[in-house]
């Protein structure tokens, strides 16, 4: 459209006035499809002397030179007048286009009607009339397009004029701010700042107005500095009118968030002072009470530690006092906000709680800041840290439950913010759960260490005394197990089963070390009947402890599963983690105690805890726990070895005399001259030597020694060795060949019988192994000596058989090799099933002086 693309002449009339020389404004940019008013303004200002740009000085709102201001105002007037002139021109073009369109349309209507009348009579002229109508409609479309184009240009020019008006308003407001601040009318200042903010936002990022944006930021800061003292004074006096007035000022200035920040900062600082007052008061009381002090010695403020550790003696008292005052302040603020700022109460209360708890200084922590602080703690303090941490967590749980009471109606609270407030209040409970395993294990270790078994200055005189000590200590350790179970059920509702199981292991480990030290102190006592009785009593006591310990642990696992079921079931729900309202409804409607409610909230919000709890219950029910859950198995094996050595030491001493006997090197004639000794043992063709008779007597006494300690069926496996070669060395010739006789059918006394049989078998196999080893140490064995040794071994084998112990493969091989003559020895050796027995055969050949060739055949006779 040519007339819309022209330029406005500098002296053209606008209305009734003739403007002086003005800048020429081309309408071509306004005709562009993607016209941007802000971009046009930026270009126009840059082309006319940098209108709108200023440089900020030292003052908040620096004054400009009056001449510069006049020139700038004149330039703005010229630019606005030129734009106004362009607008008038656009209106004239629009009016002309409208007139032309109106003149065309009636004629078109008449032409259409005439054609319709003619169509009734002149059917053959319809096509020609259609062409004329199409021409008429085409002319109308051109007229309508001209109208739309003219209207678009007018709108763009009007938008540009509005931006120029805002430019003038920005300069005017910038110049007025100093005066408004000086007058002290903060409401007017707020209105001016709001208008300035709105105008600058409309102007966008025009570079020419950087100074004005800086001025706005400075005005915001100065308003905050000016209005803040009045707001603080109103809040401190709980003045509703003053608080509402301050809010209006900030809101009119478009700084509602500044009002909220000032309010929350002041209220949280008040809570911080309450925290400090509680710390100073209670720590001062503790310093004069003689009670244990904080574990941290690094001060943060005069008289205050660097952190307030939940495991310190004074912390539960501090938290109880602080939470009580905090709750009273919350109740007071709740009522005051209902009167003063009711619309802000749902968000202010939870935001205040969050900010206050986050800004506590010194902060709350579970443990001292450095592990080195633990080294100076006494055993009594270390064992009591769990209790203090529990009481601290309970104080936080009570505080959380009280906060939940504020939520009488869900609509009265901003749920997301209230959820954040409860998260912050739950931090002590989270700290407690996170560190509970280490705290509980520390408690178990310290408690178990207090059970005195070993006194270096007063060594234990006998195994019987050791057994009595362990029997007494066993009751104390079982009491520890009961305390761990009670703590798990009552303080954590069973969900911290992993911590309790770790404590069981930790306490058992310390006790195990003490008993091991005790047995080492007494294991060198001289073997005697009292020693055997003491060892068996010690074994029985440890077996009883292991059984009772396992019963208590199983009971704790079962009770914990029942106790934790509600928390785990609710918190495991798929939608509970994302629906805070549902959690609050459950907490309000339930009869949960303080700690249970706190734990449920933490488990719903912190998924890692429910994962850990489910894993601990899964492990408690698995086969892996059954295979690894024998804390006292090592002790029982030590006690079993003590029993074995006490019963076997006398036998071993007797067997050790075998190699030094002179009977083995005697000839037949010498033996006939000496004559056979008479014994009261069963008659043989030739009587056994005294050592063999003594061994038989010692073996026959074993059942009498075992009889007072016969157990029930359940204790057989712990009170007796699992295999008869249990106590043989790895290199023993009898190793791996030991087998028990067929199992005795279970009956009324099967446990007692199995206990006796296993011990008799273990001692019997030890005797046979010792005999084989001793025989191989004989320097020289003559034919007469071999005959006597065969008689002795047959006698001992018969005694063992009478006791239900079968002959070992090594002993059977030895007896066979002693009976084989020199001519058949090599053949008998080659028939042996393994190298172990063939090694034994070569040793027998050596002591019998039977020469062997490289292939094992006889090569001669010495």
CSV table of N, CA, C and O in Angstrom, one decimal, residues 515-575:
chain,number,residue,atom,x,y,z
A,515,UNK,N,36.2,-64.9,77.6
A,515,UNK,CA,36.2,-66.3,78.0
A,515,UNK,C,37.5,-67.0,77.4
A,515,UNK,O,38.1,-67.9,78.0
A,516,UNK,N,37.9,-66.6,76.2
A,516,UNK,CA,39.1,-67.2,75.5
A,516,UNK,C,40.3,-66.9,76.4
A,516,UNK,O,41.1,-67.8,76.6
A,517,UNK,N,40.4,-65.6,76.8
A,517,UNK,CA,41.5,-65.3,77.7
A,517,UNK,C,41.5,-66.0,79.0
A,517,UNK,O,42.5,-66.5,79.5
A,518,UNK,N,40.3,-66.3,79.5
A,518,UNK,CA,40.1,-67.0,80.8
A,518,UNK,C,40.6,-68.5,80.6
A,518,UNK,O,41.3,-69.0,81.4
A,519,UNK,N,40.2,-69.1,79.5
A,519,UNK,CA,40.6,-70.5,79.3
A,519,UNK,C,42.1,-70.6,79.0
A,519,UNK,O,42.7,-71.6,79.4
A,520,UNK,N,42.7,-69.6,78.4
A,520,UNK,CA,44.1,-69.6,78.2
A,520,UNK,C,44.9,-69.5,79.5
A,520,UNK,O,45.9,-70.1,79.7
A,521,UNK,N,44.2,-68.8,80.5
A,521,UNK,CA,44.9,-68.6,81.8
A,521,UNK,C,44.8,-69.9,82.6
A,521,UNK,O,45.7,-70.1,83.4
A,522,UNK,N,43.8,-70.7,82.3
A,522,UNK,CA,43.6,-71.9,83.1
A,522,UNK,C,43.9,-73.2,82.4
A,522,UNK,O,43.9,-74.3,83.0
A,523,UNK,N,44.3,-73.1,81.1
A,523,UNK,CA,44.4,-74.3,80.3
A,523,UNK,C,45.7,-75.1,80.7
A,523,UNK,O,45.8,-76.3,80.4
A,524,UNK,N,46.6,-74.5,81.4
A,524,UNK,CA,47.9,-75.2,81.7
A,524,UNK,C,47.8,-75.8,83.1
A,524,UNK,O,48.8,-76.3,83.6
A,525,UNK,N,46.6,-75.8,83.8
A,525,UNK,CA,46.5,-76.4,85.1
A,525,UNK,C,46.6,-77.9,84.9
A,525,UNK,O,46.3,-78.5,83.9
A,526,UNK,N,47.2,-78.6,86.0
A,526,UNK,CA,47.5,-80.0,85.9
A,526,UNK,C,46.2,-80.8,85.7
A,526,UNK,O,45.2,-80.5,86.4
A,527,UNK,N,46.2,-81.7,84.8
A,527,UNK,CA,45.0,-82.6,84.6
A,527,UNK,C,44.7,-83.4,85.8
A,527,UNK,O,45.5,-84.0,86.4
A,528,UNK,N,43.4,-83.4,86.1
A,528,UNK,CA,42.9,-84.2,87.3
A,528,UNK,C,41.5,-84.4,87.1
A,528,UNK,O,40.8,-83.9,86.2
A,529,UNK,N,40.9,-85.2,88.0
A,529,UNK,CA,39.5,-85.5,88.0
A,529,UNK,C,38.8,-84.1,88.1
A,529,UNK,O,37.8,-83.9,87.4
A,530,UNK,N,39.2,-83.2,89.0
A,530,UNK,CA,38.6,-81.9,89.1
A,530,UNK,C,38.7,-81.1,87.8
A,530,UNK,O,37.8,-80.4,87.5
A,531,UNK,N,39.8,-81.3,87.2
A,531,UNK,CA,40.0,-80.5,85.9
A,531,UNK,C,39.0,-81.0,84.8
A,531,UNK,O,38.4,-80.2,84.1
A,532,UNK,N,38.8,-82.3,84.8
A,532,UNK,CA,37.8,-82.9,83.8
A,532,UNK,C,36.4,-82.4,84.1
A,532,UNK,O,35.7,-82.0,83.3
A,533,UNK,N,36.1,-82.5,85.4
A,533,UNK,CA,34.8,-82.0,85.8
A,533,UNK,C,34.6,-80.5,85.5
A,533,UNK,O,33.5,-80.1,85.1
A,534,UNK,N,35.7,-79.7,85.8
A,534,UNK,CA,35.6,-78.3,85.5
A,534,UNK,C,35.4,-78.0,84.0
A,534,UNK,O,34.6,-77.1,83.7
A,535,UNK,N,36.2,-78.7,83.2
A,535,UNK,CA,36.0,-78.5,81.8
A,535,UNK,C,34.6,-78.9,81.3
A,535,UNK,O,34.1,-78.2,80.4
A,536,UNK,N,34.1,-80.0,81.8
A,536,UNK,CA,32.8,-80.4,81.4
A,536,UNK,C,31.7,-79.4,81.8
A,536,UNK,O,30.7,-79.1,81.1
A,537,UNK,N,31.9,-78.8,83.0
A,537,UNK,CA,31.0,-77.8,83.6
A,537,UNK,C,31.1,-76.5,82.7
A,537,UNK,O,30.0,-75.9,82.5
A,538,UNK,N,32.3,-76.2,82.4
A,538,UNK,CA,32.5,-75.0,81.5
A,538,UNK,C,31.8,-75.2,80.2
A,538,UNK,O,31.1,-74.3,79.7
A,539,UNK,N,31.9,-76.4,79.6
A,539,UNK,CA,31.3,-76.7,78.3
A,539,UNK,C,29.8,-76.6,78.5
A,539,UNK,O,29.1,-76.1,77.6
A,540,UNK,N,29.2,-77.2,79.5
A,540,UNK,CA,27.8,-77.2,79.8
A,540,UNK,C,27.3,-75.8,79.9
A,540,UNK,O,26.2,-75.4,79.4
A,541,UNK,N,28.0,-74.9,80.7
A,541,UNK,CA,27.6,-73.5,80.9
A,541,UNK,C,27.6,-72.8,79.6
A,541,UNK,O,26.6,-72.0,79.3
A,542,UNK,N,28.6,-72.9,78.7
A,542,UNK,CA,28.7,-72.2,77.4
A,542,UNK,C,27.6,-72.7,76.5
A,542,UNK,O,27.0,-72.0,75.7
A,543,UNK,N,27.3,-74.0,76.6
A,543,UNK,CA,26.3,-74.6,75.7
A,543,UNK,C,24.9,-74.0,76.1
A,543,UNK,O,24.1,-73.7,75.3
A,544,UNK,N,24.7,-73.9,77.4
A,544,UNK,CA,23.4,-73.3,77.9
A,544,UNK,C,23.3,-71.9,77.5
A,544,UNK,O,22.3,-71.4,77.1
A,545,UNK,N,24.4,-71.2,77.6
A,545,UNK,CA,24.5,-69.8,77.1
A,545,UNK,C,24.1,-69.6,75.7
A,545,UNK,O,23.3,-68.8,75.3
A,546,UNK,N,24.7,-70.5,74.8
A,546,UNK,CA,24.5,-70.4,73.4
A,546,UNK,C,23.0,-70.7,73.1
A,546,UNK,O,22.4,-70.0,72.2
A,547,UNK,N,22.4,-71.7,73.8
A,547,UNK,CA,21.0,-72.0,73.6
A,547,UNK,C,20.1,-70.8,74.0
A,547,UNK,O,19.2,-70.4,73.3
A,548,UNK,N,20.3,-70.3,75.2
A,548,UNK,CA,19.5,-69.2,75.7
A,548,UNK,C,19.7,-67.9,74.8
A,548,UNK,O,18.7,-67.2,74.6
A,549,UNK,N,20.9,-67.7,74.4
A,549,UNK,CA,21.2,-66.5,73.5
A,549,UNK,C,20.4,-66.6,72.2
A,549,UNK,O,19.8,-65.7,71.8
A,550,UNK,N,20.4,-67.8,71.6
A,550,UNK,CA,19.7,-68.0,70.4
A,550,UNK,C,18.2,-67.9,70.6
A,550,UNK,O,17.5,-67.3,69.8
A,551,UNK,N,17.7,-68.4,71.7
A,551,UNK,CA,16.3,-68.3,72.0
A,551,UNK,C,15.9,-66.8,72.1
A,551,UNK,O,14.8,-66.4,71.5
A,552,UNK,N,16.7,-66.0,72.8
A,552,UNK,CA,16.3,-64.6,73.0
A,552,UNK,C,16.4,-63.9,71.6
A,552,UNK,O,15.6,-63.0,71.3
A,553,UNK,N,17.4,-64.3,70.8
A,553,UNK,CA,17.5,-63.6,69.5
A,553,UNK,C,16.3,-63.9,68.6
A,553,UNK,O,15.8,-63.1,68.0
A,554,UNK,N,16.0,-65.2,68.6
A,554,UNK,CA,14.8,-65.6,67.8
A,554,UNK,C,13.5,-65.0,68.3
A,554,UNK,O,12.7,-64.5,67.5
A,555,UNK,N,13.4,-64.8,69.6
A,555,UNK,CA,12.2,-64.2,70.2
A,555,UNK,C,12.2,-62.7,69.8
A,555,UNK,O,11.1,-62.2,69.4
A,556,UNK,N,13.3,-62.1,69.8
A,556,UNK,CA,13.4,-60.7,69.4
A,556,UNK,C,13.0,-60.5,67.9
A,556,UNK,O,12.3,-59.6,67.6
A,557,UNK,N,13.5,-61.4,67.1
A,557,UNK,CA,13.2,-61.3,65.6
A,557,UNK,C,11.7,-61.4,65.4
A,557,UNK,O,11.0,-60.7,64.7
A,558,UNK,N,11.1,-62.4,66.1
A,558,UNK,CA,9.6,-62.6,66.0
A,558,UNK,C,8.8,-61.4,66.5
A,558,UNK,O,7.9,-61.0,65.8
A,559,UNK,N,9.2,-61.0,67.7
A,559,UNK,CA,8.5,-59.8,68.3
A,559,UNK,C,8.7,-58.6,67.4
A,559,UNK,O,7.7,-57.8,67.3
A,560,UNK,N,9.9,-58.4,66.9
A,560,UNK,CA,10.1,-57.2,66.0
A,560,UNK,C,9.3,-57.2,64.8
A,560,UNK,O,8.7,-56.2,64.3
A,561,UNK,N,9.1,-58.4,64.2
A,561,UNK,CA,8.3,-58.5,63.0
A,561,UNK,C,6.9,-58.1,63.3
A,561,UNK,O,6.2,-57.4,62.5
A,562,UNK,N,6.4,-58.6,64.4
A,562,UNK,CA,5.0,-58.2,64.8
A,562,UNK,C,4.9,-56.7,65.1
A,562,UNK,O,3.9,-56.1,64.7
A,563,UNK,N,5.8,-56.2,65.9
A,563,UNK,CA,5.8,-54.8,66.3
A,563,UNK,C,5.9,-53.9,65.1
A,563,UNK,O,5.3,-52.8,65.1
A,564,UNK,N,6.8,-54.2,64.1
A,564,UNK,CA,7.0,-53.3,63.0
A,564,UNK,C,6.0,-53.5,61.9
A,564,UNK,O,6.1,-52.7,60.9
A,565,UNK,N,5.1,-54.4,62.0
A,565,UNK,CA,4.2,-54.7,60.9
A,565,UNK,C,3.5,-53.5,60.4
A,565,UNK,O,3.4,-53.3,59.2
A,566,UNK,N,2.9,-52.7,61.3
A,566,UNK,CA,2.1,-51.6,60.9
A,566,UNK,C,2.9,-50.5,60.2
A,566,UNK,O,2.5,-50.0,59.1
A,567,UNK,N,4.1,-50.2,60.7
A,567,UNK,CA,4.9,-49.2,60.1
A,567,UNK,C,5.3,-49.7,58.7
A,567,UNK,O,5.3,-48.9,57.7
A,568,UNK,N,5.8,-50.9,58.6
A,568,UNK,CA,6.3,-51.4,57.3
A,568,UNK,C,5.2,-51.5,56.3
A,568,UNK,O,5.4,-51.3,55.1
A,569,UNK,N,4.0,-51.9,56.8
A,569,UNK,CA,2.9,-52.1,55.8
A,569,UNK,C,2.4,-50.7,55.3
A,569,UNK,O,2.2,-50.6,54.1
A,570,UNK,N,2.3,-49.7,56.1
A,570,UNK,CA,1.9,-48.4,55.7
A,570,UNK,C,3.0,-47.8,54.8
A,570,UNK,O,2.7,-47.3,53.7
A,571,UNK,N,4.2,-47.8,55.3
A,571,UNK,CA,5.3,-47.1,54.5
A,571,UNK,C,5.6,-47.8,53.2
A,571,UNK,O,6.3,-47.2,52.4
A,572,UNK,N,5.3,-49.1,53.1
A,572,UNK,CA,5.6,-49.8,51.9
A,572,UNK,C,4.6,-49.6,50.8
A,572,UNK,O,4.8,-50.0,49.7
A,573,UNK,N,3.5,-48.9,51.1
A,573,UNK,CA,2.5,-48.6,50.1
A,573,UNK,C,3.1,-47.8,48.9
A,573,UNK,O,3.9,-46.9,49.1
A,574,UNK,N,2.7,-48.1,47.7
A,574,UNK,CA,3.3,-47.5,46.5
A,574,UNK,C,3.0,-46.0,46.5
A,574,UNK,O,3.9,-45.2,46.0
A,575,UNK,N,1.8,-45.6,46.9
A,575,UNK,CA,1.5,-44.2,46.7
A,575,UNK,C,1.7,-43.3,48.0
A,575,UNK,O,1.5,-42.1,48.0
